[in-house]
C-alpha positions as a printed NumPy array, in Angstrom:
array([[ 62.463, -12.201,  38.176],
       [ 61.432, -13.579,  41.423],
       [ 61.306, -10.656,  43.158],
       [ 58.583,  -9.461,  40.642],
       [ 56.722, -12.633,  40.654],
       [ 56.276, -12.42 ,  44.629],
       [ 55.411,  -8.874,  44.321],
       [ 52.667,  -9.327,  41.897],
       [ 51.21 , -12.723,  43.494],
       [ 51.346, -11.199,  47.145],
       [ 48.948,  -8.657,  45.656],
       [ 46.752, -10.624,  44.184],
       [ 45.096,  -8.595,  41.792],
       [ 47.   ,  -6.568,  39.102],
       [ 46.014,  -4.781,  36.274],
       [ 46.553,  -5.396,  32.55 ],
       [ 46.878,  -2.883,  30.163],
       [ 46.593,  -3.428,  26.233],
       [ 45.777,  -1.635,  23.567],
       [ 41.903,  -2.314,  21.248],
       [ 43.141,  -0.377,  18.327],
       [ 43.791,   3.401,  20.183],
       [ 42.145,   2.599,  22.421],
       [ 43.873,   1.427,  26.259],
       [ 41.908,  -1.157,  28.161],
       [ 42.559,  -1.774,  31.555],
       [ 41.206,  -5.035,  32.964],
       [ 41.837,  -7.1  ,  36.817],
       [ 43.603,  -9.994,  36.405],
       [ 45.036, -12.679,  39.132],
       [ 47.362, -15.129,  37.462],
       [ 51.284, -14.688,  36.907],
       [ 53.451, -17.61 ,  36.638],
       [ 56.96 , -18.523,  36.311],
       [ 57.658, -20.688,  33.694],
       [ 60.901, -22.046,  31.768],
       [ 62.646, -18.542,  33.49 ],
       [ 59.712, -16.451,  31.958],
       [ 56.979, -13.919,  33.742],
       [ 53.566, -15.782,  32.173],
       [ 49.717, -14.876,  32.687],
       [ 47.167, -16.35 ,  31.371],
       [ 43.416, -15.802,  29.281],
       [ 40.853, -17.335,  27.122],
       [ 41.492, -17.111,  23.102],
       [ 37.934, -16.604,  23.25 ],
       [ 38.244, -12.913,  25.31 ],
       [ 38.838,  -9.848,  23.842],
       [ 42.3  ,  -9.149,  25.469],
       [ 43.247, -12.503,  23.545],
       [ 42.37 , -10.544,  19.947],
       [ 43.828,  -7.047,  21.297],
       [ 47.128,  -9.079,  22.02 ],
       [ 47.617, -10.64 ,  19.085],
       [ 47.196,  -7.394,  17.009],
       [ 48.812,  -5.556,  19.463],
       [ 51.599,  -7.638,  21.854],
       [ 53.01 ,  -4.059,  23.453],
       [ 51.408,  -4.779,  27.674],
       [ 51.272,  -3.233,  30.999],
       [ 50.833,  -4.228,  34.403],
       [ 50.236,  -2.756,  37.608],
       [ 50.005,  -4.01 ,  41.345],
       [ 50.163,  -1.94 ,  44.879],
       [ 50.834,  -3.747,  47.775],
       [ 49.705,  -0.685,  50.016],
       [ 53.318,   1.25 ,  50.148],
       [ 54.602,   0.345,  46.658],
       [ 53.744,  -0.337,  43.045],
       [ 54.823,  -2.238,  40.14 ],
       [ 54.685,  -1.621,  36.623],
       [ 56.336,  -4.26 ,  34.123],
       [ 55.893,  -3.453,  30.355],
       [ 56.66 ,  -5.183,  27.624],
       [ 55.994,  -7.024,  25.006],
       [ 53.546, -10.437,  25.645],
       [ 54.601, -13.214,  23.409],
       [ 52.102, -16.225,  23.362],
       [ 53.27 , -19.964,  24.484],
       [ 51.439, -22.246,  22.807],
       [ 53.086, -25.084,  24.291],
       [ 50.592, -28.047,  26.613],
       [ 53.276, -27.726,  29.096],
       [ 52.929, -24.115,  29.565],
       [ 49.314, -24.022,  30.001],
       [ 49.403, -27.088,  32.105],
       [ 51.55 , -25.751,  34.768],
       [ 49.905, -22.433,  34.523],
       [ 46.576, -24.002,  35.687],
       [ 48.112, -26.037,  38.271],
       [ 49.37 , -23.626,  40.121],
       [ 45.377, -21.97 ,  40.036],
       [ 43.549, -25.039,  40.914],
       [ 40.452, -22.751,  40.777],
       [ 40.37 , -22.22 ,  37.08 ],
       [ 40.474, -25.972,  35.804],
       [ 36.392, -25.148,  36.101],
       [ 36.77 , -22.829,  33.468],
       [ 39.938, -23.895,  31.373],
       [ 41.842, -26.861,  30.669],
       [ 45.292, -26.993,  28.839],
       [ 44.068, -29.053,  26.153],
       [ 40.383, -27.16 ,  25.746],
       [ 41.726, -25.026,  22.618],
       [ 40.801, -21.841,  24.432],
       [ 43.392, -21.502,  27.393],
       [ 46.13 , -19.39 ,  26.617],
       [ 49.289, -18.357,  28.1  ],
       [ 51.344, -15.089,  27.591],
       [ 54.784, -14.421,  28.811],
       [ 56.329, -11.513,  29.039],
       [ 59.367, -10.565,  26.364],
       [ 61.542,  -7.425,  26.482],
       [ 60.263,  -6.329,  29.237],
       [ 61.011,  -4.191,  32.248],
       [ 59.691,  -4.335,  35.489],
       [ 59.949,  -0.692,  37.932],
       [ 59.008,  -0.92 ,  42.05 ],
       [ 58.432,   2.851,  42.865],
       [ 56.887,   4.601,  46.168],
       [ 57.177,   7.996,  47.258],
       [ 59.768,   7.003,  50.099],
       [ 62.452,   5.867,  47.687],
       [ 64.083,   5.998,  44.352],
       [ 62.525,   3.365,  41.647],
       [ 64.068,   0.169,  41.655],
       [ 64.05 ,  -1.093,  37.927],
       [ 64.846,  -4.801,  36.596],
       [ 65.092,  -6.292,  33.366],
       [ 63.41 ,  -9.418,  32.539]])
């Protein structure tokens, strides 16, 4: 799990895939979080990847660090918990402007049955289970 969660942050942009009925939507995003031995991110109940994930929990990611790439799929199960959101926005400072863990809007995801591949064209995929 670590070794995913440094991937991702040293990138510092990935991209989040979900589904708006059949239709894919691909969106930046910039938070990922360990929490309670889970892969988190984190949104607004108010944006529309909030609705598409609740009808729909079934999620990709993707970062490239400039010689690699990460894709973890899975399932994104939402924590609900004040403790989850709070250290969520802790660890981005930035977005207490925006969010608070007790505003009714921040959410939390983390990631269930998922899988997480590394791949480049210089080596065989490297795949782990989270």
């Amino acid at each position: 799990m670590q070794k995913v969660y440094d991937f991702i942050k040293n990138a510092n942009t990935y991209y989040l895939a979900t589904m708006d009925g059949d239709h894919p939507r691909v969106r930046p995003f910039g938070t990922i979080n360990i929490f309670d031995g889970k892969l988190y991110i984190q949104t607004g109940k108010a944006k529309d990847i909030s609705k598409q994930l609740m009808a729909n929990p079934k999620a990709e990611i993707c970062a490239f660090n400039g010689e690699e790439w990460i894709r973890v799929a899975g399932e994104l199960t939402e924590d609900d918990r004040v403790e989850a959101k709070k250290d969520m926005l802790d660890n981005y400072p930035s977005l207490r402007a925006m969010y608070d863990e007790n505003d009714g809007n921040t959410q939390v995801f983390y990631f269930k049955n998922a899988t997480a591949t590394i791949s480049s064209f210089t080596h065989a995929p490297e795949v782990i289970k989270l």
